[in-house]
């Protein structure tokens, strides 16, 4: 994995937008993506998938939205179910694990409305 991490940060540092992402696992609703961000790069506020976690492999990351959390290297945090933004406080590489669908929920939008079958 260390080669993947080094390559990801090198690509982010060379990219005009200061970021790089690569899907490592794509298995049904499960996704694992290595994301590298140059210091100061911010991913704009976006919706959260039904379930997700971030593990910072190198650097420091700030997740903001309804709540704010700083995730240090080596730490794992469950992602909020609220809209949130992400910013690299240092050159950072992290593993984003997401579940893109859960029965009864849609991806990135929350609960599916219950419809009365008699209507």
PDB file of C-alpha atoms in Angstrom:
ATOM      1  CA  UNK A   1       0.000   0.000   0.000  1.00  0.00           C
ATOM      2  CA  UNK A   2       2.908   2.403   0.593  1.00  0.00           C
ATOM      3  CA  UNK A   3       3.560   2.583  -3.171  1.00  0.00           C
ATOM      4  CA  UNK A   4      -0.107   3.471  -3.716  1.00  0.00           C
ATOM      5  CA  UNK A   5       0.123   6.212  -1.068  1.00  0.00           C
ATOM      6  CA  UNK A   6       3.327   7.712  -2.460  1.00  0.00           C
ATOM      7  CA  UNK A   7       1.988   7.618  -6.010  1.00  0.00           C
ATOM      8  CA  UNK A   8      -1.322   9.208  -4.946  1.00  0.00           C
ATOM      9  CA  UNK A   9       0.303  12.169  -3.169  1.00  0.00           C
ATOM     10  CA  UNK A  10       2.770  12.651  -6.038  1.00  0.00           C
ATOM     11  CA  UNK A  11      -0.136  12.793  -8.509  1.00  0.00           C
ATOM     12  CA  UNK A  12      -2.069  15.227  -6.285  1.00  0.00           C
ATOM     13  CA  UNK A  13       0.938  17.528  -5.933  1.00  0.00           C
ATOM     14  CA  UNK A  14       1.408  17.536  -9.722  1.00  0.00           C
ATOM     15  CA  UNK A  15      -2.299  18.006 -10.542  1.00  0.00           C
ATOM     16  CA  UNK A  16      -3.595  21.523 -11.283  1.00  0.00           C
ATOM     17  CA  UNK A  17      -6.492  20.991  -8.828  1.00  0.00           C
ATOM     18  CA  UNK A  18      -4.194  19.522  -6.146  1.00  0.00           C
ATOM     19  CA  UNK A  19      -6.034  16.246  -5.777  1.00  0.00           C
ATOM     20  CA  UNK A  20      -6.035  12.643  -6.954  1.00  0.00           C
ATOM     21  CA  UNK A  21      -8.452   9.753  -6.360  1.00  0.00           C
ATOM     22  CA  UNK A  22      -8.233   6.082  -7.221  1.00  0.00           C
ATOM     23  CA  UNK A  23     -10.828   3.385  -6.522  1.00  0.00           C
ATOM     24  CA  UNK A  24      -9.199   0.343  -4.924  1.00  0.00           C
ATOM     25  CA  UNK A  25     -12.319  -1.754  -4.228  1.00  0.00           C
ATOM     26  CA  UNK A  26     -15.581  -1.648  -6.166  1.00  0.00           C
ATOM     27  CA  UNK A  27     -17.716  -4.534  -4.934  1.00  0.00           C
ATOM     28  CA  UNK A  28     -21.469  -4.048  -5.165  1.00  0.00           C
ATOM     29  CA  UNK A  29     -22.370  -1.217  -2.790  1.00  0.00           C
ATOM     30  CA  UNK A  30     -18.883  -1.184  -1.208  1.00  0.00           C
ATOM     31  CA  UNK A  31     -16.295   1.328  -2.449  1.00  0.00           C
ATOM     32  CA  UNK A  32     -12.822   2.003  -1.107  1.00  0.00           C
ATOM     33  CA  UNK A  33     -11.016   4.957  -2.605  1.00  0.00           C
ATOM     34  CA  UNK A  34      -7.579   6.370  -1.918  1.00  0.00           C
ATOM     35  CA  UNK A  35      -7.782  10.164  -2.102  1.00  0.00           C
ATOM     36  CA  UNK A  36      -4.800  12.516  -1.937  1.00  0.00           C
ATOM     37  CA  UNK A  37      -5.140  16.254  -1.383  1.00  0.00           C
ATOM     38  CA  UNK A  38      -2.468  18.929  -1.462  1.00  0.00           C
ATOM     39  CA  UNK A  39      -2.353  21.152   1.664  1.00  0.00           C
ATOM     40  CA  UNK A  40      -5.179  23.697   1.525  1.00  0.00           C
ATOM     41  CA  UNK A  41      -7.274  21.845  -1.058  1.00  0.00           C
ATOM     42  CA  UNK A  42     -10.928  21.771  -0.065  1.00  0.00           C
ATOM     43  CA  UNK A  43     -13.610  19.448  -1.387  1.00  0.00           C
ATOM     44  CA  UNK A  44     -16.756  21.575  -1.455  1.00  0.00           C
ATOM     45  CA  UNK A  45     -19.746  20.702   0.685  1.00  0.00           C
ATOM     46  CA  UNK A  46     -21.481  17.568  -0.569  1.00  0.00           C
ATOM     47  CA  UNK A  47     -23.982  14.931   0.543  1.00  0.00           C
ATOM     48  CA  UNK A  48     -22.840  11.899   2.475  1.00  0.00           C
ATOM     49  CA  UNK A  49     -23.461   8.330   1.293  1.00  0.00           C
ATOM     50  CA  UNK A  50     -25.604   6.086   3.532  1.00  0.00           C
ATOM     51  CA  UNK A  51     -22.485   4.881   5.382  1.00  0.00           C
ATOM     52  CA  UNK A  52     -18.853   5.966   5.180  1.00  0.00           C
ATOM     53  CA  UNK A  53     -15.586   6.231   7.058  1.00  0.00           C
ATOM     54  CA  UNK A  54     -12.301   8.054   6.550  1.00  0.00           C
ATOM     55  CA  UNK A  55      -8.918   6.680   7.600  1.00  0.00           C
ATOM     56  CA  UNK A  56      -6.119   9.228   7.314  1.00  0.00           C
ATOM     57  CA  UNK A  57      -2.992   7.423   6.181  1.00  0.00           C
ATOM     58  CA  UNK A  58      -0.735  10.469   5.894  1.00  0.00           C
ATOM     59  CA  UNK A  59      -1.351  14.081   6.930  1.00  0.00           C
ATOM     60  CA  UNK A  60      -4.269  15.804   8.664  1.00  0.00           C
ATOM     61  CA  UNK A  61      -7.807  16.302   7.385  1.00  0.00           C
ATOM     62  CA  UNK A  62     -10.649  18.549   8.549  1.00  0.00           C
ATOM     63  CA  UNK A  63     -14.259  17.543   7.935  1.00  0.00           C
ATOM     64  CA  UNK A  64     -16.741  20.363   8.455  1.00  0.00           C
ATOM     65  CA  UNK A  65     -20.470  20.736   8.190  1.00  0.00           C
ATOM     66  CA  UNK A  66     -22.991  20.435  11.010  1.00  0.00           C
ATOM     67  CA  UNK A  67     -20.086  19.277  13.180  1.00  0.00           C
ATOM     68  CA  UNK A  68     -16.363  19.785  12.649  1.00  0.00           C
ATOM     69  CA  UNK A  69     -13.710  17.148  13.226  1.00  0.00           C
ATOM     70  CA  UNK A  70      -9.965  17.088  12.588  1.00  0.00           C
ATOM     71  CA  UNK A  71      -8.663  13.622  11.724  1.00  0.00           C
ATOM     72  CA  UNK A  72      -5.001  12.979  12.402  1.00  0.00           C
ATOM     73  CA  UNK A  73      -2.744  10.498  10.631  1.00  0.00           C
ATOM     74  CA  UNK A  74      -3.565   6.929  11.646  1.00  0.00           C
ATOM     75  CA  UNK A  75      -7.068   7.741  12.903  1.00  0.00           C
ATOM     76  CA  UNK A  76     -10.400   6.478  11.568  1.00  0.00           C
ATOM     77  CA  UNK A  77     -13.699   8.378  11.821  1.00  0.00           C
ATOM     78  CA  UNK A  78     -17.216   7.546  10.703  1.00  0.00           C
ATOM     79  CA  UNK A  79     -18.496  10.245   8.379  1.00  0.00           C
ATOM     80  CA  UNK A  80     -21.452  12.372   9.291  1.00  0.00           C
ATOM     81  CA  UNK A  81     -24.757  11.690   7.577  1.00  0.00           C
ATOM     82  CA  UNK A  82     -25.070  15.444   7.014  1.00  0.00           C
ATOM     83  CA  UNK A  83     -23.689  17.546   4.192  1.00  0.00           C
ATOM     84  CA  UNK A  84     -20.009  18.180   4.768  1.00  0.00           C
ATOM     85  CA  UNK A  85     -16.821  19.567   3.241  1.00  0.00           C
ATOM     86  CA  UNK A  86     -13.286  18.195   3.506  1.00  0.00           C
ATOM     87  CA  UNK A  87     -10.021  20.162   3.658  1.00  0.00           C
ATOM     88  CA  UNK A  88      -6.396  19.011   3.809  1.00  0.00           C
ATOM     89  CA  UNK A  89      -4.554  20.808   6.615  1.00  0.00           C
ATOM     90  CA  UNK A  90      -1.329  19.188   5.347  1.00  0.00           C
ATOM     91  CA  UNK A  91      -0.556  17.190   2.217  1.00  0.00           C
ATOM     92  CA  UNK A  92      -2.895  14.297   3.005  1.00  0.00           C
ATOM     93  CA  UNK A  93      -3.758  10.814   1.786  1.00  0.00           C
ATOM     94  CA  UNK A  94      -6.823   9.045   3.143  1.00  0.00           C
ATOM     95  CA  UNK A  95      -8.862   5.931   2.541  1.00  0.00           C
ATOM     96  CA  UNK A  96     -12.552   6.659   2.008  1.00  0.00           C
ATOM     97  CA  UNK A  97     -14.768   3.621   2.550  1.00  0.00           C
ATOM     98  CA  UNK A  98     -18.377   4.015   1.445  1.00  0.00           C
ATOM     99  CA  UNK A  99     -21.483   1.904   1.223  1.00  0.00           C
ATOM    100  CA  UNK A 100     -23.428   3.356  -1.672  1.00  0.00           C
ATOM    101  CA  UNK A 101     -26.730   1.631  -0.989  1.00  0.00           C
ATOM    102  CA  UNK A 102     -28.557   0.192   1.986  1.00  0.00           C
ATOM    103  CA  UNK A 103     -31.996  -1.425   1.681  1.00  0.00           C
ATOM    104  CA  UNK A 104     -34.566   1.262   2.445  1.00  0.00           C
ATOM    105  CA  UNK A 105     -32.159   4.126   1.720  1.00  0.00           C
ATOM    106  CA  UNK A 106     -30.916   5.769  -1.422  1.00  0.00           C
ATOM    107  CA  UNK A 107     -27.354   6.792  -2.091  1.00  0.00           C
ATOM    108  CA  UNK A 108     -26.431  10.261  -0.792  1.00  0.00           C
ATOM    109  CA  UNK A 109     -29.998  11.321  -0.020  1.00  0.00           C
ATOM    110  CA  UNK A 110     -31.180   9.558   3.116  1.00  0.00           C
ATOM    111  CA  UNK A 111     -34.406   7.679   3.686  1.00  0.00           C
ATOM    112  CA  UNK A 112     -36.666   6.543   0.882  1.00  0.00           C
ATOM    113  CA  UNK A 113     -40.149   7.922   1.516  1.00  0.00           C
ATOM    114  CA  UNK A 114     -42.609   5.238   2.655  1.00  0.00           C
ATOM    115  CA  UNK A 115     -45.503   4.985   0.250  1.00  0.00           C
ATOM    116  CA  UNK A 116     -48.841   3.598   1.393  1.00  0.00           C
ATOM    117  CA  UNK A 117     -49.555   0.639  -0.973  1.00  0.00           C
ATOM    118  CA  UNK A 118     -53.279   1.361  -0.750  1.00  0.00           C
ATOM    119  CA  UNK A 119     -52.907   4.776  -2.430  1.00  0.00           C
TER     120      UNK A 119
END
